Every structure is written in C-alpha cells, then in structure tokens.
Amino acid sequence: MILVDAFHWITANPGVFFGAFNRHLLMCAISLGIALVIAIPLGILVARAPRAAFVAVNVAGSLRSIPSLAILSAAMPFLGIGLLPSVVALIVLAVPPLLLNTIIGIREIDPALLDAAHGMGMGRRDILWQIELPLAVPSILAGVRTSAIQVIGGAALASFIGGGGLGDFINAGIAIMNMPRLLIGALPIALLAILAELLFGWLERSFGRRR
C-alpha cells in the first residue's frame, strides 16, 4: 500500500524527512513573520487615506493574481537559488491578503466610535491601540489565515529554485514516478495547511466574539 510504503520510508530515513520538514517550516515562518511586519503597519497607515488605500488595494489585488511559480521564477534571476529567493517570493505571496484585510478591518470601524474617542480626549496612538486594532483583529487574522495557507502551499514550489523543504519529495516522486515518495511531501503539506486553517480560523472566531 502506498501510504504504508511512505511511512516505512520515513521511519527508515527520519533525518532526511525531518530535515526537509524543518526547512519547510522555517521558510514559512520567516516569510509570514516578515510579511506581518510589512503588511500590518502599511495597512494601518494607508487605511484612513482613501487614495492611498485605493492604490494599495489594487496593487495587492494585482499581486494576488500572479501564480506562485511565476513569483518564484522571477526571484531566481535576481537572487539566485536557495533559501533567500524562496523567502522573498513567499513574502510577495503573503503580503497581499494581510494588507487587504488590515485595510478592510480598519476601514470598517464605525467613524462615530472614533469621533467619540476623539471627543473623550484620546490621542491618535491611544485610539489605534485601544480601539482600532482590537476591532480589526478578526479581519487581520482572516488575512493571516489566507496568507499562511498560501505560503505553506507555495513553499512546496520553492524546491524548483533550490529552496528545499517538502517540495523536494514531491519533485522526486514525480521525476521517478514514485507515488510513496510524492506522498511523503504532499501529505505533510496538506496537514500543515489544514492545521493553519483550523488554528487561525479558531483565533478569528474567538476574537470576533470578544468585539
């Protein structure tokens, strides 16, 4: 059975498997972390400026339409092969959903609530940390969930530019028509994506109930 063969290969080669698994997680974690640092402050900055928000939304929408493999391939001529171009390409994948959802989360806050806060003498920073961000968290987490799933899947393609990770097993399985080897890469990626969906979905609902 294919699944049994895949399991036997993992138990016989745990170092190879967990090395690729850890590499995959590292790429995803670095990419998503940097994307958060870029997209959330930028989204907050442009959300209250209609023209800037319009430009940011359209640029982010355009980036979302580019296939993952095309982004990875475009990074290779400038950054070579390996971890760096893979991470940069995955950041490009992760930023648009985060940026869009941050802008949406901030812009959906009732202006009357902000006016009341101003009337109470709250400063801009206090309003941001005590009102805007707490209310925007569910929308931001929805963006994190989307970005995490895209990054986990996109990292499988990093194998094409020497990024390593679980995608190496998928490429090897396709190249030698070895289905157990393919599943060794594909199943953990699918499970990671499902886990990200469940985790961030739960966080989004939890914060939504606290609003």
GROMACS .gro file of C-alpha atoms in nm:
model
  211
    1MET     CA    1   0.000   0.000   0.000
    2ILE     CA    2   0.128   0.345  -0.094
    3LEU     CA    3   0.072   0.503   0.248
    4VAL     CA    4   0.246   0.213   0.424
    5ASP     CA    5   0.542   0.240   0.186
    6ALA     CA    6   0.563   0.614   0.254
    7PHE     CA    7   0.556   0.556   0.631
    8HIS     CA    8   0.827   0.290   0.605
    9TRP     CA    9   1.048   0.529   0.407
   10ILE     CA   10   1.007   0.797   0.673
   11THR     CA   11   1.092   0.557   0.955
   12ALA     CA   12   1.398   0.439   0.759
   13ASN     CA   13   1.511   0.796   0.677
   14PRO     CA   14   1.395   1.017   0.967
   15GLY     CA   15   1.686   1.257   0.936
   16VAL     CA   16   1.615   1.332   0.571
   17PHE     CA   17   1.241   1.371   0.627
   18PHE     CA   18   1.259   1.594   0.935
   19GLY     CA   19   1.537   1.799   0.780
   20ALA     CA   20   1.308   1.880   0.487
   21PHE     CA   21   1.009   1.929   0.719
   22ASN     CA   22   1.200   2.175   0.938
   23ARG     CA   23   1.328   2.357   0.631
   24HIS     CA   24   0.970   2.391   0.507
   25LEU     CA   25   0.852   2.528   0.842
   26LEU     CA   26   1.148   2.768   0.855
   27MET     CA   27   1.067   2.913   0.513
   28CYS     CA   28   0.701   2.954   0.605
   29ALA     CA   29   0.770   3.108   0.947
   30ILE     CA   30   1.028   3.360   0.820
   31SER     CA   31   0.815   3.460   0.521
   32LEU     CA   32   0.494   3.501   0.720
   33GLY     CA   33   0.671   3.686   1.001
   34ILE     CA   34   0.831   3.939   0.765
   35ALA     CA   35   0.504   3.978   0.574
   36LEU     CA   36   0.325   4.061   0.900
   37VAL     CA   37   0.583   4.327   0.983
   38ILE     CA   38   0.541   4.482   0.637
   39ALA     CA   39   0.168   4.449   0.569
   40ILE     CA   40   0.000   4.534   0.901
   41PRO     CA   41   0.176   4.870   0.965
   42LEU     CA   42   0.136   4.962   0.597
   43GLY     CA   43  -0.233   4.869   0.604
   44ILE     CA   44  -0.290   5.081   0.915
   45LEU     CA   45  -0.100   5.371   0.758
   46VAL     CA   46  -0.299   5.383   0.433
   47ALA     CA   47  -0.641   5.271   0.562
   48ARG     CA   48  -0.756   5.622   0.656
   49ALA     CA   49  -0.628   5.779   0.332
   50PRO     CA   50  -0.878   5.690   0.055
   51ARG     CA   51  -0.638   5.743  -0.236
   52ALA     CA   52  -0.352   5.554  -0.073
   53ALA     CA   53  -0.589   5.274   0.026
   54PHE     CA   54  -0.722   5.256  -0.331
   55VAL     CA   55  -0.368   5.222  -0.472
   56ALA     CA   56  -0.265   4.967  -0.208
   57VAL     CA   57  -0.576   4.754  -0.264
   58ASN     CA   58  -0.527   4.750  -0.641
   59VAL     CA   59  -0.156   4.669  -0.619
   60ALA     CA   60  -0.225   4.392  -0.368
   61GLY     CA   61  -0.503   4.257  -0.589
   62SER     CA   62  -0.267   4.251  -0.886
   63LEU     CA   63  -0.002   4.064  -0.690
   64ARG     CA   64  -0.259   3.804  -0.580
   65SER     CA   65  -0.334   3.725  -0.943
   66ILE     CA   66   0.027   3.623  -1.018
   67PRO     CA   67   0.084   3.245  -0.997
   68SER     CA   68   0.310   3.126  -0.718
   69LEU     CA   69   0.554   2.957  -0.956
   70ALA     CA   70   0.586   3.277  -1.160
   71ILE     CA   71   0.684   3.474  -0.848
   72LEU     CA   72   0.941   3.212  -0.751
   73SER     CA   73   1.082   3.203  -1.102
   74ALA     CA   74   1.104   3.583  -1.117
   75ALA     CA   75   1.306   3.592  -0.795
   76MET     CA   76   1.570   3.348  -0.922
   77PRO     CA   77   1.747   3.573  -1.182
   78PHE     CA   78   1.799   3.847  -0.922
   79LEU     CA   79   1.865   3.647  -0.605
   80GLY     CA   80   1.997   3.316  -0.734
   81ILE     CA   81   1.882   2.990  -0.580
   82GLY     CA   82   1.838   2.873  -0.222
   83LEU     CA   83   1.658   2.998   0.086
   84LEU     CA   84   1.676   3.375   0.022
   85PRO     CA   85   1.489   3.389  -0.312
   86SER     CA   86   1.237   3.139  -0.178
   87VAL     CA   87   1.165   3.353   0.127
   88VAL     CA   88   1.141   3.673  -0.079
   89ALA     CA   89   0.898   3.511  -0.321
   90LEU     CA   90   0.687   3.375  -0.035
   91ILE     CA   91   0.677   3.721   0.125
   92VAL     CA   92   0.533   3.856  -0.201
   93LEU     CA   93   0.268   3.584  -0.179
   94ALA     CA   94   0.188   3.655   0.186
   95VAL     CA   95   0.167   4.035   0.186
   96PRO     CA   96  -0.145   4.097  -0.031
   97PRO     CA   97  -0.404   3.911   0.185
   98LEU     CA   98  -0.259   4.063   0.501
   99LEU     CA   99  -0.258   4.413   0.356
  100LEU     CA  100  -0.611   4.387   0.217
  101ASN     CA  101  -0.759   4.250   0.538
  102THR     CA  102  -0.581   4.507   0.755
  103ILE     CA  103  -0.719   4.789   0.542
  104ILE     CA  104  -1.068   4.636   0.549
  105GLY     CA  105  -1.054   4.583   0.925
  106ILE     CA  106  -0.956   4.945   0.992
  107ARG     CA  107  -1.197   5.099   0.742
  108GLU     CA  108  -1.496   4.901   0.872
  109ILE     CA  109  -1.473   5.061   1.216
  110ASP     CA  110  -1.768   5.293   1.279
  111PRO     CA  111  -1.649   5.657   1.237
  112ALA     CA  112  -1.889   5.761   1.512
  113LEU     CA  113  -1.690   5.543   1.753
  114LEU     CA  114  -1.369   5.719   1.654
  115ASP     CA  115  -1.532   6.061   1.686
  116ALA     CA  116  -1.648   5.968   2.035
  117ALA     CA  117  -1.294   5.864   2.126
  118HIS     CA  118  -1.160   6.195   1.997
  119GLY     CA  119  -1.427   6.374   2.198
  120MET     CA  120  -1.312   6.196   2.512
  121GLY     CA  121  -0.964   6.337   2.457
  122MET     CA  122  -0.796   6.017   2.340
  123GLY     CA  123  -0.484   6.066   2.130
  124ARG     CA  124  -0.417   5.904   1.793
  125ARG     CA  125  -0.193   5.637   1.943
  126ASP     CA  126  -0.444   5.552   2.216
  127ILE     CA  127  -0.723   5.520   1.961
  128LEU     CA  128  -0.509   5.290   1.748
  129TRP     CA  129  -0.411   5.054   2.031
  130GLN     CA  130  -0.730   5.062   2.235
  131ILE     CA  131  -0.998   5.081   1.965
  132GLU     CA  132  -0.885   5.031   1.606
  133LEU     CA  133  -0.650   4.734   1.641
  134PRO     CA  134  -0.871   4.533   1.882
  135LEU     CA  135  -1.169   4.579   1.649
  136ALA     CA  136  -0.964   4.499   1.338
  137VAL     CA  137  -0.802   4.183   1.482
  138PRO     CA  138  -1.063   3.935   1.342
  139SER     CA  139  -1.020   4.075   0.991
  140ILE     CA  140  -0.640   4.075   1.025
  141LEU     CA  141  -0.646   3.713   1.144
  142ALA     CA  142  -0.853   3.620   0.840
  143GLY     CA  143  -0.571   3.764   0.631
  144VAL     CA  144  -0.312   3.573   0.834
  145ARG     CA  145  -0.506   3.251   0.774
  146THR     CA  146  -0.517   3.308   0.398
  147SER     CA  147  -0.150   3.407   0.383
  148ALA     CA  148  -0.038   3.111   0.593
  149ILE     CA  149  -0.218   2.864   0.367
  150GLN     CA  150  -0.075   3.026   0.054
  151VAL     CA  151   0.276   3.028   0.198
  152ILE     CA  152   0.258   2.664   0.309
  153GLY     CA  153   0.148   2.559  -0.039
  154GLY     CA  154   0.382   2.798  -0.219
  155ALA     CA  155   0.681   2.671  -0.021
  156ALA     CA  156   0.638   2.337  -0.194
  157LEU     CA  157   0.733   2.510  -0.520
  158ALA     CA  158   1.049   2.655  -0.363
  159SER     CA  159   1.213   2.324  -0.448
  160PHE     CA  160   1.230   2.440  -0.811
  161ILE     CA  161   1.473   2.718  -0.713
  162GLY     CA  162   1.676   2.524  -0.459
  163GLY     CA  163   1.478   2.628  -0.153
  164GLY     CA  164   1.447   2.273  -0.026
  165GLY     CA  165   1.165   2.167   0.201
  166LEU     CA  166   0.895   1.908   0.149
  167GLY     CA  167   0.864   2.004  -0.216
  168ASP     CA  168   1.184   1.808  -0.282
  169PHE     CA  169   0.994   1.484  -0.215
  170ILE     CA  170   0.713   1.587  -0.449
  171ASN     CA  171   0.956   1.669  -0.730
  172ALA     CA  172   1.149   1.346  -0.676
  173GLY     CA  173   0.828   1.144  -0.670
  174ILE     CA  174   0.711   1.296  -0.998
  175ALA     CA  175   1.052   1.260  -1.161
  176ILE     CA  176   1.090   0.889  -1.084
  177MET     CA  177   0.715   0.810  -1.079
  178ASN     CA  178   0.737   0.703  -0.716
  179MET     CA  179   0.400   0.769  -0.552
  180PRO     CA  180   0.509   0.692  -0.192
  181ARG     CA  181   0.788   0.950  -0.227
  182LEU     CA  182   0.540   1.205  -0.362
  183LEU     CA  183   0.305   1.146  -0.068
  184ILE     CA  184   0.592   1.195   0.178
  185GLY     CA  185   0.596   1.557   0.066
  186ALA     CA  186   0.231   1.615  -0.024
  187LEU     CA  187   0.059   1.479   0.288
  188PRO     CA  188   0.254   1.685   0.546
  189ILE     CA  189   0.195   1.999   0.338
  190ALA     CA  190  -0.178   1.926   0.327
  191LEU     CA  191  -0.185   1.861   0.702
  192LEU     CA  192   0.005   2.183   0.774
  193ALA     CA  193  -0.242   2.380   0.561
  194ILE     CA  194  -0.539   2.222   0.739
  195LEU     CA  195  -0.380   2.293   1.077
  196ALA     CA  196  -0.324   2.659   0.981
  197GLU     CA  197  -0.685   2.686   0.863
  198LEU     CA  198  -0.820   2.543   1.189
  199LEU     CA  199  -0.587   2.738   1.418
  200PHE     CA  200  -0.630   3.082   1.262
  201GLY     CA  201  -0.999   3.020   1.199
  202TRP     CA  202  -1.044   2.945   1.569
  203LEU     CA  203  -0.849   3.256   1.668
  204GLU     CA  204  -1.053   3.469   1.427
  205ARG     CA  205  -1.383   3.342   1.574
  206SER     CA  206  -1.255   3.383   1.930
  207PHE     CA  207  -1.158   3.746   1.880
  208GLY     CA  208  -1.477   3.809   1.682
  209ARG     CA  209  -1.687   3.704   1.981
  210ARG     CA  210  -1.497   3.948   2.205
  211ARG     CA  211  -1.573   4.252   1.991
   0.00000   0.00000   0.00000
